[in-house]
Backbone as ProteinMPNN parsed JSONL, in Angstrom:
{"seq_chain_A": "MKAKFIRSSIAATFLFGLMSATPALAENTTNVYFKGEIVESACGLSPDSIDQTIQLGQQPTHIFKAKGDRSTPVPFQVKLTDCDTSVATTAQFTFDSNPDTTGNLFSVEGGATGIGVRILHDGNPINNGDVAASNVLIDGTNIASFSAAYEANVDVTATPVTAGVAESWALLRVTYL", "coords_chain_A": {"N_chain_A": [[11.05, 73.26, 103.006], [11.703, 75.378, 101.436], [11.948, 77.369, 103.363], [14.178, 76.467, 104.774], [16.167, 76.748, 102.834], [16.164, 79.528, 102.528], [16.986, 80.304, 105.109], [19.589, 79.205, 105.088], [20.725, 80.66, 103.011], [20.62, 83.237, 104.087], [22.341, 82.902, 106.299], [24.745, 82.286, 104.971], [25.14, 84.664, 103.558], [25.48, 86.4, 105.724], [27.863, 85.379, 106.92], [29.653, 85.786, 104.774], [29.595, 88.554, 104.699], [30.789, 89.151, 107.184], [33.373, 88.194, 106.716], [34.248, 89.857, 104.654], [34.323, 92.201, 106.007], [36.514, 92.094, 107.59], [39.449, 93.747, 108.396], [42.129, 94.527, 106.139], [45.582, 93.609, 106.451], [48.028, 96.017, 107.383], [50.27, 97.518, 105.053], [53.764, 97.722, 104.287], [55.792, 100.316, 103.052], [58.523, 101.572, 101.194], [61.285, 103.394, 99.845], [63.592, 102.293, 97.383], [66.854, 102.726, 96.576], [69.15, 102.977, 93.921], [72.496, 103.023, 93.359], [75.478, 103.956, 91.804], [78.198, 103.919, 89.463], [79.416, 104.398, 86.207], [82.487, 103.665, 84.885], [85.448, 104.539, 83.076], [87.86, 102.529, 83.112], [90.485, 100.266, 84.196], [89.532, 98.416, 85.991], [86.646, 97.672, 88.02], [85.197, 98.854, 91.112], [84.353, 96.997, 93.84], [81.094, 96.903, 95.388], [81.196, 96.425, 98.196], [83.587, 97.558, 98.866], [83.342, 100.24, 98.737], [83.035, 103.325, 100.381], [83.796, 102.335, 102.977], [83.654, 101.535, 106.482], [85.89, 101.231, 108.984], [86.094, 99.66, 111.934], [87.904, 100.52, 114.638], [87.731, 100.018, 117.275], [87.594, 100.202, 120.942], [90.301, 101.426, 122.529], [92.618, 101.153, 125.166], [94.314, 103.827, 126.851], [96.733, 103.137, 128.063], [98.157, 101.371, 126.424], [99.719, 102.793, 124.762], [102.749, 103.463, 125.142], [105.019, 104.622, 124.16], [106.201, 106.833, 121.56], [105.009, 105.875, 118.413], [103.965, 103.458, 119.217], [101.387, 101.07, 118.659], [97.884, 100.25, 118.365], [96.193, 97.065, 118.123], [96.288, 96.05, 114.807], [93.573, 96.351, 112.474], [92.224, 94.411, 109.988], [91.397, 95.174, 106.544], [89.933, 95.17, 103.25], [90.369, 95.986, 99.774], [88.507, 95.522, 97.028], [88.835, 94.84, 93.708], [87.041, 94.597, 90.701], [86.17, 92.76, 87.718], [88.55, 93.157, 86.248], [90.734, 94.031, 83.57], [93.49, 93.033, 82.002], [94.47, 93.838, 79.585], [94.04, 96.474, 79.491], [95.312, 97.642, 81.731], [98.119, 96.704, 83.776], [98.926, 96.94, 86.364], [97.94, 98.011, 89.62], [97.957, 100.826, 91.658], [97.776, 101.915, 95.014], [96.783, 104.63, 96.91], [96.463, 106.424, 99.884], [95.004, 109.327, 101.044], [94.684, 112.079, 103.293], [93.819, 114.407, 105.934], [96.805, 115.379, 107.395], [98.422, 114.256, 110.434], [100.197, 115.634, 113.295], [102.782, 114.723, 112.763], [102.8, 114.443, 110.078], [102.807, 112.054, 108.766], [100.852, 110.276, 109.596], [97.256, 109.741, 109.7], [95.163, 112.291, 110.671], [93.183, 112.546, 113.704], [89.84, 113.166, 114.807], [87.663, 114.389, 117.365], [88.336, 114.352, 120.101], [90.262, 112.629, 121.409], [93.763, 112.766, 121.969], [97.215, 112.886, 120.893], [97.49, 110.763, 119.222], [97.29, 109.176, 115.976], [95.914, 107.798, 112.956], [97.173, 104.896, 111.529], [97.861, 103.354, 108.47], [98.509, 100.161, 107.164], [100.286, 97.978, 104.951], [100.724, 94.699, 104.245], [101.869, 94.588, 106.788], [103.662, 96.66, 106.741], [104.254, 100.108, 107.375], [102.342, 102.763, 105.932], [102.781, 105.92, 104.736], [100.867, 108.921, 104.983], [99.516, 109.947, 101.984], [101.478, 108.736, 100.432], [102.298, 106.294, 97.866], [100.765, 103.377, 98.517], [100.823, 100.668, 97.851], [101.714, 98.536, 95.156], [100.041, 96.519, 93.065], [100.189, 93.685, 91.02], [98.019, 93.113, 88.427], [95.477, 90.678, 87.716], [93.353, 89.159, 85.278], [89.92, 89.63, 85.923], [88.839, 89.321, 89.285], [90.525, 91.143, 91.819], [92.177, 91.437, 94.916], [93.217, 93.677, 97.346], [94.919, 93.79, 100.342], [94.826, 95.439, 103.448], [95.551, 97.054, 106.619], [94.527, 98.825, 109.581], [95.37, 100.974, 112.312], [95.46, 102.596, 115.529], [98.013, 104.936, 116.33], [100.554, 106.123, 118.447], [101.588, 109.457, 118.311], [103.21, 111.203, 119.607], [105.768, 112.128, 122.018], [105.252, 110.164, 124.498], [105.981, 110.187, 127.166], [106.317, 112.851, 127.77], [103.987, 114.101, 126.817], [101.165, 112.627, 127.389], [98.98, 110.223, 125.768], [95.606, 111.073, 125.362], [92.279, 110.208, 126.366], [89.303, 109.812, 124.381], [86.924, 110.308, 121.701], [88.047, 109.054, 118.598], [88.204, 109.587, 115.476], [88.716, 109.208, 111.974], [89.462, 109.706, 108.478], [90.069, 108.706, 105.091], [90.929, 109.326, 101.726], [90.837, 107.096, 99.164], [92.814, 106.437, 96.425], [92.969, 104.729, 93.422], [95.261, 103.952, 91.1], [95.899, 103.093, 87.784], [98.32, 101.377, 85.908]], "CA_chain_A": [[12.288, 73.212, 102.282], [11.986, 76.731, 100.998], [12.381, 78.117, 104.546], [15.54, 76.031, 105.083], [17.027, 77.371, 101.828], [16.252, 80.96, 102.848], [17.842, 80.431, 106.3], [20.966, 78.923, 104.664], [21.169, 81.803, 102.205], [20.848, 84.362, 105.011], [23.546, 82.578, 107.071], [25.896, 82.418, 104.072], [25.319, 86.096, 103.305], [25.992, 86.983, 106.964], [29.267, 84.981, 107.04], [30.406, 86.482, 103.732], [29.698, 89.945, 105.139], [31.796, 89.214, 108.243], [34.693, 87.99, 106.123], [34.643, 91.029, 103.881], [34.491, 93.321, 106.931], [37.806, 91.95, 108.262], [40.372, 94.703, 107.784], [43.355, 94.003, 105.548], [46.779, 93.974, 107.201], [48.718, 97.192, 106.851], [51.427, 97.188, 104.224], [54.935, 98.583, 104.45], [56.335, 100.858, 101.812], [59.78, 102.295, 101.327], [61.99, 103.618, 98.583], [64.822, 101.553, 97.16], [67.709, 103.552, 95.735], [70.217, 102.285, 93.22], [73.575, 103.998, 93.253], [76.677, 103.402, 91.208], [78.874, 104.786, 88.508], [80.058, 103.728, 85.079], [83.819, 104.267, 84.808], [86.373, 104.096, 82.039], [88.961, 102.139, 83.975], [90.906, 98.88, 84.022], [88.757, 97.586, 86.917], [85.586, 98.293, 88.805], [85.376, 98.768, 92.558], [83.25, 96.226, 94.413], [80.252, 97.69, 96.305], [81.607, 96.308, 99.594], [84.815, 98.332, 99.059], [83.014, 101.665, 98.621], [82.617, 103.968, 101.638], [83.962, 101.402, 104.091], [83.916, 102.015, 107.836], [86.736, 100.272, 109.683], [85.93, 99.851, 113.38], [89.169, 100.303, 115.342], [87.416, 99.588, 118.63], [87.974, 101.022, 122.091], [91.669, 101.073, 122.896], [93.012, 101.841, 126.393], [95.458, 104.738, 126.688], [97.979, 102.562, 128.591], [98.918, 100.593, 125.433], [100.59, 103.729, 124.044], [103.809, 103.772, 126.1], [106.071, 105.38, 123.478], [105.845, 107.282, 120.213], [105.049, 104.771, 117.458], [103.194, 102.307, 119.696], [100.128, 100.918, 117.919], [96.847, 99.301, 118.772], [96.174, 95.892, 117.248], [95.76, 96.424, 113.487], [92.303, 95.778, 112.028], [92.336, 94.214, 108.536], [90.332, 95.51, 105.602], [90.301, 94.86, 101.872], [89.829, 96.727, 98.64], [88.254, 94.494, 96.013], [88.68, 95.319, 92.332], [86.269, 93.602, 89.954], [86.143, 92.805, 86.251], [89.801, 93.75, 85.764], [91.14, 93.66, 82.215], [94.926, 93.301, 81.929], [94.828, 94.475, 78.313], [93.909, 97.918, 79.74], [96.379, 97.986, 82.679], [98.686, 95.511, 84.402], [99.265, 97.237, 87.758], [97.1, 98.955, 90.367], [98.635, 101.468, 92.788], [96.826, 102.389, 96.013], [97.264, 105.777, 97.685], [95.508, 106.951, 100.861], [95.252, 110.741, 101.359], [93.783, 112.666, 104.276], [94.453, 115.464, 106.718], [97.921, 114.79, 108.133], [98.55, 114.553, 111.857], [101.327, 116.531, 113.582], [104.015, 114.205, 112.172], [102.665, 114.482, 108.628], [102.796, 110.698, 108.223], [99.634, 109.576, 109.999], [95.991, 110.403, 109.391], [94.737, 112.967, 111.901], [91.917, 112.108, 114.289], [88.938, 114.195, 115.324], [86.703, 113.905, 118.34], [88.698, 114.511, 121.506], [91.502, 111.937, 121.766], [94.967, 113.47, 121.508], [98.463, 112.145, 120.955], [97.457, 109.607, 118.32], [96.769, 109.293, 114.625], [95.596, 106.486, 112.386], [98.216, 104.36, 110.654], [97.45, 102.291, 107.549], [99.615, 99.248, 106.883], [100.13, 97.01, 103.863], [101.613, 93.579, 104.578], [102.564, 94.918, 108.032], [104.548, 97.814, 106.558], [103.526, 101.374, 107.486], [102.149, 103.593, 104.75], [102.637, 107.325, 105.117], [99.771, 109.685, 104.391], [99.805, 110.502, 100.664], [102.43, 107.922, 99.673], [101.745, 105.115, 97.202], [100.736, 102.339, 99.545], [101.154, 99.359, 97.319], [101.502, 98.281, 93.736], [99.628, 95.127, 92.882], [100.093, 93.2, 89.651], [96.633, 92.714, 88.183], [95.098, 89.514, 86.928], [92.009, 89.338, 84.732], [88.867, 89.247, 86.869], [88.803, 89.946, 90.61], [91.787, 91.349, 92.521], [91.951, 91.913, 96.281], [94.363, 94.276, 98.033], [94.678, 93.716, 101.783], [95.444, 96.472, 104.276], [95.062, 97.093, 107.994], [94.594, 100.162, 110.172], [95.537, 100.961, 113.765], [95.841, 103.862, 116.159], [99.45, 104.988, 116.611], [100.972, 107.295, 119.226], [102.391, 110.356, 117.48], [103.891, 112.156, 120.493], [106.598, 111.56, 123.076], [104.225, 109.872, 125.491], [106.458, 110.536, 128.511], [106.117, 114.295, 127.953], [102.586, 114.415, 126.519], [100.481, 111.332, 127.272], [97.787, 110.072, 124.936], [94.397, 111.302, 126.155], [91.096, 109.468, 125.927], [88.238, 110.521, 123.679], [86.568, 109.771, 120.39], [89.16, 109.178, 117.655], [87.703, 109.23, 114.15], [89.522, 109.715, 110.878], [88.994, 109.295, 107.161], [91.088, 108.779, 104.045], [90.487, 109.177, 100.342], [91.623, 106.069, 98.484], [92.966, 106.578, 94.968], [93.539, 103.568, 92.743], [95.822, 104.387, 89.823], [96.229, 101.93, 86.959], [99.477, 101.562, 85.019]], "C_chain_A": [[12.71, 74.605, 101.867], [12.506, 77.569, 102.164], [13.815, 77.753, 104.904], [16.531, 76.674, 104.111], [17.229, 78.849, 102.135], [17.152, 81.165, 104.058], [19.308, 80.192, 105.931], [21.529, 80.086, 103.863], [21.476, 83.001, 103.088], [22.125, 84.119, 105.807], [24.792, 82.749, 106.208], [26.192, 83.879, 103.785], [25.926, 86.777, 104.522], [27.483, 86.655, 107.124], [30.136, 85.682, 105.997], [30.615, 87.943, 104.119], [30.728, 90.11, 106.235], [33.203, 89.092, 107.67], [35.146, 89.222, 105.361], [34.833, 92.245, 104.776], [35.811, 93.231, 107.688], [38.804, 92.89, 107.598], [41.601, 93.998, 107.215], [44.529, 94.42, 106.424], [47.432, 95.177, 106.547], [49.908, 96.737, 106.022], [52.558, 98.163, 104.528], [55.359, 99.084, 103.087], [57.628, 101.585, 102.123], [60.357, 102.499, 99.939], [63.22, 102.726, 98.539], [65.639, 102.373, 96.178], [68.808, 102.692, 95.13], [71.291, 103.313, 92.93], [74.797, 103.304, 92.674], [77.276, 104.391, 90.24], [79.459, 103.907, 87.408], [81.391, 104.431, 84.868], [84.597, 103.707, 83.625], [87.681, 103.792, 82.748], [89.322, 100.687, 83.706], [90.081, 97.925, 84.871], [87.59, 98.386, 87.472], [85.923, 98.154, 90.278], [84.144, 98.085, 93.139], [82.421, 97.086, 95.367], [80.678, 97.591, 97.767], [82.937, 96.999, 99.879], [84.577, 99.836, 98.987], [82.519, 102.17, 99.965], [82.665, 103.0, 102.817], [84.106, 102.15, 105.415], [84.686, 100.913, 108.551], [86.635, 100.578, 111.175], [87.246, 99.509, 114.08], [88.957, 99.969, 116.813], [87.782, 100.603, 119.694], [89.334, 100.545, 122.56], [92.065, 101.835, 124.162], [94.261, 102.698, 126.176], [96.77, 104.085, 127.117], [98.75, 101.723, 127.576], [99.887, 101.476, 124.652], [101.659, 104.227, 125.016], [104.92, 104.622, 125.497], [105.563, 105.807, 122.107], [106.011, 106.101, 119.253], [104.328, 103.524, 117.926], [101.835, 102.286, 119.004], [99.152, 100.008, 118.652], [96.935, 98.102, 117.828], [95.564, 96.285, 115.902], [94.484, 95.654, 113.132], [92.363, 95.632, 110.505], [91.122, 94.731, 107.767], [90.852, 95.275, 104.197], [89.69, 95.854, 100.902], [89.728, 95.71, 97.506], [87.988, 95.159, 94.668], [87.997, 94.217, 91.529], [86.404, 93.817, 88.45], [87.395, 93.45, 85.662], [90.172, 93.175, 84.399], [92.608, 94.035, 82.061], [95.366, 93.82, 80.561], [94.713, 96.001, 78.439], [95.021, 98.397, 80.662], [96.855, 96.706, 83.35], [98.993, 95.697, 85.885], [98.26, 98.211, 88.346], [97.92, 99.5, 91.53], [97.583, 102.072, 93.706], [97.466, 103.503, 96.83], [96.141, 106.248, 98.596], [95.923, 108.373, 101.206], [94.242, 111.214, 102.386], [94.472, 113.855, 104.921], [95.588, 114.839, 107.516], [97.854, 115.134, 109.619], [99.769, 115.448, 112.058], [102.638, 116.035, 112.995], [104.0, 114.322, 110.655], [102.549, 113.111, 108.002], [101.519, 109.922, 108.514], [98.414, 110.358, 109.538], [95.46, 110.996, 110.69], [93.401, 112.421, 112.382], [91.148, 113.314, 114.791], [88.096, 113.57, 116.421], [87.123, 113.976, 119.786], [89.976, 113.817, 121.923], [92.689, 112.727, 121.217], [96.18, 112.557, 121.643], [98.504, 110.925, 120.062], [97.001, 110.029, 116.931], [96.403, 107.896, 114.159], [96.698, 106.116, 111.41], [97.59, 103.284, 109.772], [98.691, 101.474, 107.222], [99.259, 98.362, 105.695], [101.167, 95.928, 104.09], [102.453, 93.884, 105.817], [103.481, 96.12, 107.939], [103.748, 99.11, 106.621], [103.483, 102.131, 106.167], [101.965, 105.023, 105.232], [101.496, 107.969, 104.347], [100.224, 110.269, 103.052], [100.794, 109.711, 99.835], [101.701, 106.781, 98.966], [101.883, 103.959, 98.181], [101.237, 101.008, 99.025], [100.946, 99.365, 95.821], [101.192, 96.807, 93.598], [99.578, 94.806, 91.399], [98.687, 92.651, 89.47], [96.551, 91.383, 87.454], [93.717, 89.815, 86.353], [90.986, 88.858, 85.761], [88.958, 90.028, 88.165], [90.191, 89.999, 91.23], [91.471, 91.918, 93.895], [93.258, 92.435, 96.85], [94.026, 94.325, 99.518], [95.492, 94.765, 102.525], [95.01, 96.253, 105.714], [95.242, 98.513, 108.507], [94.678, 100.022, 111.685], [95.724, 102.387, 114.256], [97.335, 103.792, 116.451], [99.763, 106.264, 117.383], [101.878, 108.158, 118.359], [103.118, 111.413, 118.3], [104.836, 111.392, 121.405], [105.679, 111.379, 124.277], [104.68, 110.218, 126.906], [106.261, 112.016, 128.799], [104.655, 114.688, 127.785], [101.829, 113.106, 126.354], [99.293, 111.382, 126.311], [96.576, 110.278, 125.836], [93.209, 110.591, 125.515], [90.096, 110.382, 125.234], [87.929, 109.824, 122.372], [87.738, 110.021, 119.443], [88.694, 108.673, 116.291], [88.57, 109.88, 113.087], [88.9, 109.251, 109.567], [90.183, 109.371, 106.209], [90.409, 108.618, 102.693], [91.406, 108.148, 99.699], [91.612, 106.348, 96.992], [93.586, 105.293, 94.435], [93.965, 104.049, 91.364], [96.263, 103.147, 89.053], [97.356, 102.279, 86.003], [99.583, 100.4, 84.046]], "O_chain_A": [[13.883, 74.973, 101.93], [13.406, 78.389, 101.981], [14.593, 78.622, 105.296], [17.614, 77.096, 104.517], [18.34, 79.364, 102.016], [17.985, 82.071, 104.067], [20.184, 80.908, 106.415], [22.694, 80.449, 104.028], [22.466, 83.7, 102.874], [22.92, 85.043, 105.978], [25.791, 83.301, 106.669], [27.351, 84.292, 103.769], [26.793, 87.64, 104.379], [28.281, 87.542, 107.428], [31.241, 86.125, 106.31], [31.688, 88.503, 103.893], [31.472, 91.091, 106.238], [34.115, 89.804, 108.09], [36.32, 89.589, 105.421], [35.443, 93.227, 104.353], [36.197, 94.187, 108.36], [38.99, 92.843, 106.382], [42.051, 92.989, 107.756], [44.48, 95.466, 107.071], [47.397, 95.339, 105.327], [50.481, 95.678, 106.277], [52.324, 99.288, 104.97], [55.29, 98.36, 102.094], [57.79, 102.147, 103.206], [59.95, 101.842, 98.981], [63.819, 102.445, 99.577], [65.177, 102.68, 95.079], [69.325, 101.783, 95.779], [71.023, 104.352, 92.326], [75.098, 102.167, 93.04], [76.897, 105.562, 90.21], [79.938, 102.803, 87.668], [81.432, 105.649, 84.691], [84.421, 102.554, 83.232], [88.507, 104.68, 82.961], [88.563, 99.961, 83.065], [89.938, 96.753, 84.522], [87.56, 99.615, 87.398], [86.836, 97.414, 90.645], [83.021, 98.55, 92.945], [82.979, 97.915, 96.085], [80.542, 98.563, 98.511], [83.375, 97.023, 101.029], [85.51, 100.62, 99.157], [81.689, 101.532, 100.612], [81.694, 102.864, 103.561], [84.621, 103.268, 105.453], [84.19, 99.796, 108.704], [87.05, 101.648, 111.619], [87.655, 98.348, 114.111], [89.917, 99.667, 117.521], [88.221, 101.714, 119.395], [89.495, 99.386, 122.944], [91.867, 103.049, 124.228], [95.15, 102.331, 125.408], [97.825, 104.438, 126.59], [99.905, 101.385, 127.835], [100.771, 100.971, 123.96], [101.501, 105.277, 125.638], [105.677, 105.266, 126.223], [104.624, 105.224, 121.565], [107.031, 105.413, 119.278], [104.093, 102.616, 117.129], [101.212, 103.326, 118.789], [99.532, 99.137, 119.434], [97.676, 98.135, 116.846], [94.446, 96.797, 115.858], [94.342, 94.473, 113.447], [92.536, 96.627, 109.801], [89.994, 94.726, 108.259], [92.06, 95.19, 103.976], [88.657, 96.47, 101.165], [90.723, 95.121, 97.085], [87.044, 95.934, 94.514], [88.336, 93.041, 91.665], [86.712, 94.915, 87.985], [87.312, 94.202, 84.691], [89.954, 91.996, 84.119], [92.943, 95.218, 81.996], [96.523, 94.205, 80.395], [95.227, 96.734, 77.595], [95.616, 99.445, 80.413], [96.099, 95.744, 83.481], [99.287, 94.728, 86.586], [97.786, 99.121, 87.665], [98.508, 98.736, 92.295], [96.613, 102.668, 93.24], [98.557, 103.338, 97.375], [95.011, 106.45, 98.151], [97.06, 108.607, 101.615], [93.081, 110.806, 102.359], [95.561, 114.259, 104.513], [95.367, 113.869, 108.241], [97.304, 116.164, 110.009], [100.317, 115.967, 111.086], [103.534, 116.842, 112.746], [105.052, 114.303, 110.015], [102.224, 113.004, 106.819], [101.149, 109.019, 107.764], [98.524, 111.484, 109.052], [95.321, 110.292, 111.69], [92.598, 111.908, 111.602], [91.725, 114.34, 115.15], [87.845, 112.365, 116.411], [86.304, 113.673, 120.653], [90.724, 114.37, 122.729], [92.616, 113.29, 120.124], [96.171, 111.589, 122.404], [99.445, 110.134, 120.131], [96.408, 111.091, 116.743], [96.569, 106.925, 114.897], [97.103, 106.922, 110.572], [96.878, 102.407, 110.262], [99.778, 102.017, 107.03], [98.094, 98.04, 105.464], [102.364, 96.213, 104.123], [103.615, 93.485, 105.893], [104.026, 96.56, 108.952], [102.689, 99.217, 106.001], [104.443, 102.142, 105.397], [101.086, 105.299, 106.048], [101.205, 107.603, 103.209], [101.21, 111.005, 102.997], [100.944, 109.981, 98.643], [100.631, 106.351, 99.397], [102.984, 103.615, 98.612], [101.994, 100.311, 99.701], [100.114, 100.101, 95.291], [101.994, 95.953, 93.975], [98.999, 95.554, 90.612], [98.223, 91.828, 90.258], [97.438, 91.018, 86.683], [92.991, 90.648, 86.896], [91.164, 87.814, 86.39], [89.133, 91.246, 88.154], [90.943, 89.026, 91.176], [90.603, 92.78, 94.03], [94.275, 91.742, 96.842], [92.977, 94.838, 99.907], [96.681, 94.953, 102.268], [94.198, 95.372, 105.998], [96.006, 99.301, 107.948], [94.135, 99.084, 112.268], [96.1, 103.275, 113.491], [97.863, 102.729, 116.778], [99.302, 107.348, 117.026], [102.82, 107.658, 117.744], [103.591, 112.409, 117.751], [104.729, 110.175, 121.554], [105.371, 112.339, 124.984], [103.847, 110.514, 127.762], [106.058, 112.399, 129.951], [104.145, 115.519, 128.536], [101.851, 112.526, 125.268], [98.695, 112.433, 126.078], [96.514, 109.733, 126.938], [93.148, 110.403, 124.3], [90.062, 111.586, 125.485], [88.598, 108.865, 121.99], [88.352, 111.087, 119.485], [88.782, 107.482, 115.993], [89.095, 110.976, 113.284], [87.929, 108.495, 109.561], [91.181, 110.03, 106.5], [89.442, 107.871, 102.547], [92.625, 108.319, 99.694], [90.555, 106.478, 96.374], [94.608, 104.829, 94.942], [93.142, 104.494, 90.564], [96.919, 102.262, 89.603], [97.351, 103.335, 85.37], [100.491, 100.371, 83.216]]}, "name": "protein", "num_of_chains": 1, "seq": "MKAKFIRSSIAATFLFGLMSATPALAENTTNVYFKGEIVESACGLSPDSIDQTIQLGQQPTHIFKAKGDRSTPVPFQVKLTDCDTSVATTAQFTFDSNPDTTGNLFSVEGGATGIGVRILHDGNPINNGDVAASNVLIDGTNIASFSAAYEANVDVTATPVTAGVAESWALLRVTYL"}
């Protein structure tokens, strides 16, 4: 009986040793950053409205047959949060950037020529630097809808639009009244 107990103890010790020798799975580590800002304003700006990238897609040069021709507009929104109408009742939106050759569009960089980026509000063109829209605020969340498209800014019959990367940017200012 004593020999059986010793054999069982040795077997248990051996199995325990095998289990403890099994390597642990590797773990993943990374940093998590928290970024934001506390503002003295009538509204906050939703995280999904900060540093947006609007993909205008690949557009063929043949759609730009005349100055002012546009690609299909791509919608985007600016979402204001926690608005307080006792602080302000109206929000004005202004987009500023480097002007194109007409001064009205947003210039593009990257190789494509003969086009700029046009921002629209309710289908109406907004010139670079002009107040784009005035929205009456309500308490809580407010959403302003816009769209963007490429637009031919040259007489295409004399100077055709050329292919290439076409990237632009705009600074959005929201002014509360």
